[in-house]
Amino acid sequence: MCGIVGYTGLDAVEPILLQGLEKLEYRGYDSAGVGLLRGNSIEVTRASGKLSNLASKFENENSEPGTGIGHTRWATHGAPTSENAHPHQDPSGRVAIVHNGIVENWKELRAKFATGEFSSDTDSEVLAHMIAALLAQGESLVSAVRRTLNEAAGAFSLVILDSSQPDVLIAARKGNAGGLVVGLADDGTYVASDMSALLTYTRKFFFLEPGEIATLKPSSVTIYSEEGREVTRQPYQATHDLTEVGKGQYPHYMMKEIYEQSDVLVSSLQGRYNGLSNTIDLSTEFEGSAISKDRIQGITRCLLVGMGTSMHACMVGRHYLERFGGIPTEVDNAAEFRYRRPLLDSNTLVISVTQSGETVDTLAAMDEAKRADCLQITICNTPGAQSTRLADLSLLLGAGAEISVASTKTLLASIMALHAVSLFLGKARETLTSEIEAEQVVNALQLPSAVSTVLGNSEKLFEVARKYAASEHFLFLGRGLGYPVALEGALKLKEVSYIHAEGYSAGEMKHGPIALVNDAMPTVAVCTRGDVHEKMLSNVEQIKARGGRVISLVTDGDDSFDKLADDCITLPDVDPALGPIPSIVALQLLAYGIARERGLDIDQPRNLAKTVTVE
Ligand code: F6R
């Protein structure tokens, strides 16, 4: 979603802004703009569409040192036009702002604070009017921003330029809708939505917390708390590198990331699964955290929260937490969780799963859990992200940057982190036998080669993709651990191919969805080895009896679907508890293959954003 970059200092500002925005492109956007302080006025340049449209407007410009802000916009209020792109200014041109998030009461604020005509349809523009109006009344810039944060309802991040203070940038946050990180370097001071935009320039960062306002000058930063007190904080020293990710030999990032999954599994297992002693060990990760052995013994229930693909990881993880961790576990869609007044206490373990660590709904659920003093673990792929700062313990995925908007490799890594944490908790609570621990470790260690086998069979999946690519509707069915796999298969397909796809528990099929079945709506059925294999067999029979076409995912050696299904995709025989891993990879390839047949923008599907920072 929206990306923010700002700089004040001795280096040429416009390349810093454009390069920073380029690093934030992965978040998803549909227009972009920059605002540069030139003398005592602010020059705003904006363009709809790709960043290259904006960059081309600077081709013959001389870059100068100074102060500026940049923005990539993911449209919420108003179409993705250049008029609606940020920065927005007040009519006098004194103030310019870039904004990420939503101002819920923008209509009321427009009526109260308008300083002239509005030139966009956005909720954001009114913030520039408000700040300019308060400055005109004699308020200082910081207090004008503070009042603006207080009056504006919603959650957002904001960076502001005031043309009468050419060496100053103000950055502010309200609630959890996209972070802001301030970077310090010898040449100047930076601000951005996340560290990836700034790692080229510095490794020394301050994260702004909700309610905080920072004043950035070329050689200093002052942070004020929500109450207006100056905050002293140790800088965060980033140790990870910005991996320059390219597509390599692959036509799309999605394909590259699918193909990386065997290696991702190896890194997920390394250091946690010991193949010599056949034991699991996360003690170094737990050591020194609030989740001590005593607290682990006292856990009475576990709640798994996440959104989209990460929620599907939670649904798989629930099986592991109950079966291996011995803990009653529920899964919640984080966006629903926060609004249903959940009953929580300090013996509840909340595990959030979030690739970005910045998903607004997941962060809001974590805030809710924090208020109830729950123990919190976050499973996240982004070092330093907001979720890692909220949780008592972070289990980092180490899956490397995921550029394709559709999540693939981080799902596999999240599932393995949940598997590892469940085994570890079961062991610490003495509910897991060493035999089951050893069996799970041995079986998990076979997964990288199982995934390689699925990848090696991708031509078969692409053949099936070609056969069904013209279908406009798909049904995905699974039971038990196959149910979240079916949901994920449907999600992946609709995201990248724009095909209508429904994921259901196969047991639910007869309660409604079967009415949809005909030969124009193929069904993908997850029928791999496990407790529900016979049930899936009869569900597939029922679909065939109604003229439906079926693509079955089956375990190598199982011929029971040969005569029944229209197409069988054979997967390596793994422990049924780990069955989602190869099945998910197969469904990723199927979705990718179909989108490729349809010639779509696979890595940046329409309307989608990688980091979802608005509700
Ligand atoms: C689907 C997808 C989304 C994300 C969801 C949560 O391919 O990428 O459904 O899984 O937006 O994002 P994170 O994991 O960053 O919290």
Tab-separated table of N, CA and C and ligand atoms in Angstrom, residues 307-310 353-357 359 362 405-407 491-492 495 610 612, ligand 1:
chain	number	residue	atom	x	y	z
A	307	MET	N	-4.096	-12.646	8.455
A	307	MET	CA	-5.012	-12.319	7.356
A	307	MET	C	-4.577	-13.062	6.099
A	308	GLY	N	-5.547	-13.351	5.249
A	308	GLY	CA	-5.257	-13.921	3.932
A	308	GLY	C	-4.438	-15.198	4.032
A	309	THR	N	-3.367	-15.231	3.270
A	309	THR	CA	-2.505	-16.411	3.252
A	309	THR	C	-1.937	-16.703	4.644
A	310	SER	N	-1.619	-15.653	5.376
A	310	SER	CA	-1.079	-15.875	6.725
A	310	SER	C	-2.135	-16.507	7.632
A	353	VAL	N	0.624	-14.279	12.750
A	353	VAL	CA	1.430	-14.659	11.586
A	353	VAL	C	1.295	-13.537	10.563
A	354	THR	N	2.408	-12.943	10.192
A	354	THR	CA	2.366	-11.835	9.240
A	354	THR	C	3.705	-11.714	8.511
A	355	GLN	N	3.664	-11.924	7.231
A	355	GLN	CA	4.875	-11.842	6.410
A	355	GLN	C	5.514	-10.460	6.557
A	356	SER	N	4.683	-9.419	6.403
A	356	SER	CA	5.209	-8.045	6.414
A	356	SER	C	5.437	-7.520	7.820
A	357	GLY	N	4.648	-7.995	8.765
A	357	GLY	CA	4.701	-7.447	10.127
A	357	GLY	C	4.059	-6.079	10.211
A	359	THR	N	0.690	-5.502	8.680
A	359	THR	CA	-0.727	-5.575	8.307
A	359	THR	C	-1.588	-4.948	9.396
A	362	THR	N	-3.817	-7.177	11.671
A	362	THR	CA	-3.054	-8.066	12.549
A	362	THR	C	-2.443	-7.259	13.692
A	405	VAL	N	3.381	-9.996	-5.199
A	405	VAL	CA	2.313	-9.614	-4.265
A	405	VAL	C	1.666	-10.867	-3.673
A	406	ALA	N	1.473	-11.880	-4.481
A	406	ALA	CA	0.885	-13.118	-3.963
A	406	ALA	C	1.933	-13.863	-3.131
A	407	SER	N	1.601	-14.141	-1.904
A	407	SER	CA	2.539	-14.831	-1.003
A	407	SER	C	2.694	-16.289	-1.386
A	491	LEU	N	-7.578	-18.839	-3.077
A	491	LEU	CA	-7.104	-17.456	-2.936
A	491	LEU	C	-6.024	-17.148	-3.976
A	492	LYS	N	-5.065	-18.084	-4.092
A	492	LYS	CA	-3.959	-17.852	-5.029
A	492	LYS	C	-4.502	-17.711	-6.446
A	495	GLU	N	-6.372	-14.354	-6.947
A	495	GLU	CA	-5.455	-13.207	-6.918
A	495	GLU	C	-4.731	-13.008	-8.246
A	610	LYS	N	0.913	-5.356	-1.455
A	610	LYS	CA	1.687	-6.349	-0.710
A	610	LYS	C	1.558	-6.117	0.792
A	612	VAL	N	-0.696	-4.398	3.603
A	612	VAL	CA	-2.050	-3.842	3.706
A	612	VAL	C	-2.152	-2.995	4.975
B	1	F6R	C1	-2.099	-13.478	-0.485
B	1	F6R	C2	-1.493	-12.454	0.316
B	1	F6R	C3	-2.303	-11.798	1.364
B	1	F6R	C4	-1.478	-11.677	2.654
B	1	F6R	C5	-2.246	-10.857	3.696
B	1	F6R	C6	-1.500	-10.768	5.020
B	1	F6R	O1	-1.237	-13.974	-1.446
B	1	F6R	O2	-0.353	-12.137	0.132
B	1	F6R	O3	-3.492	-12.471	1.587
B	1	F6R	O4	-1.204	-12.955	3.122
B	1	F6R	O5	-2.460	-9.569	3.207
B	1	F6R	O6	-0.261	-10.153	4.862
B	1	F6R	P1	0.880	-10.318	5.943
B	1	F6R	O7	1.281	-11.727	5.967
B	1	F6R	O8	1.955	-9.389	5.493
B	1	F6R	O9	0.282	-9.899	7.259
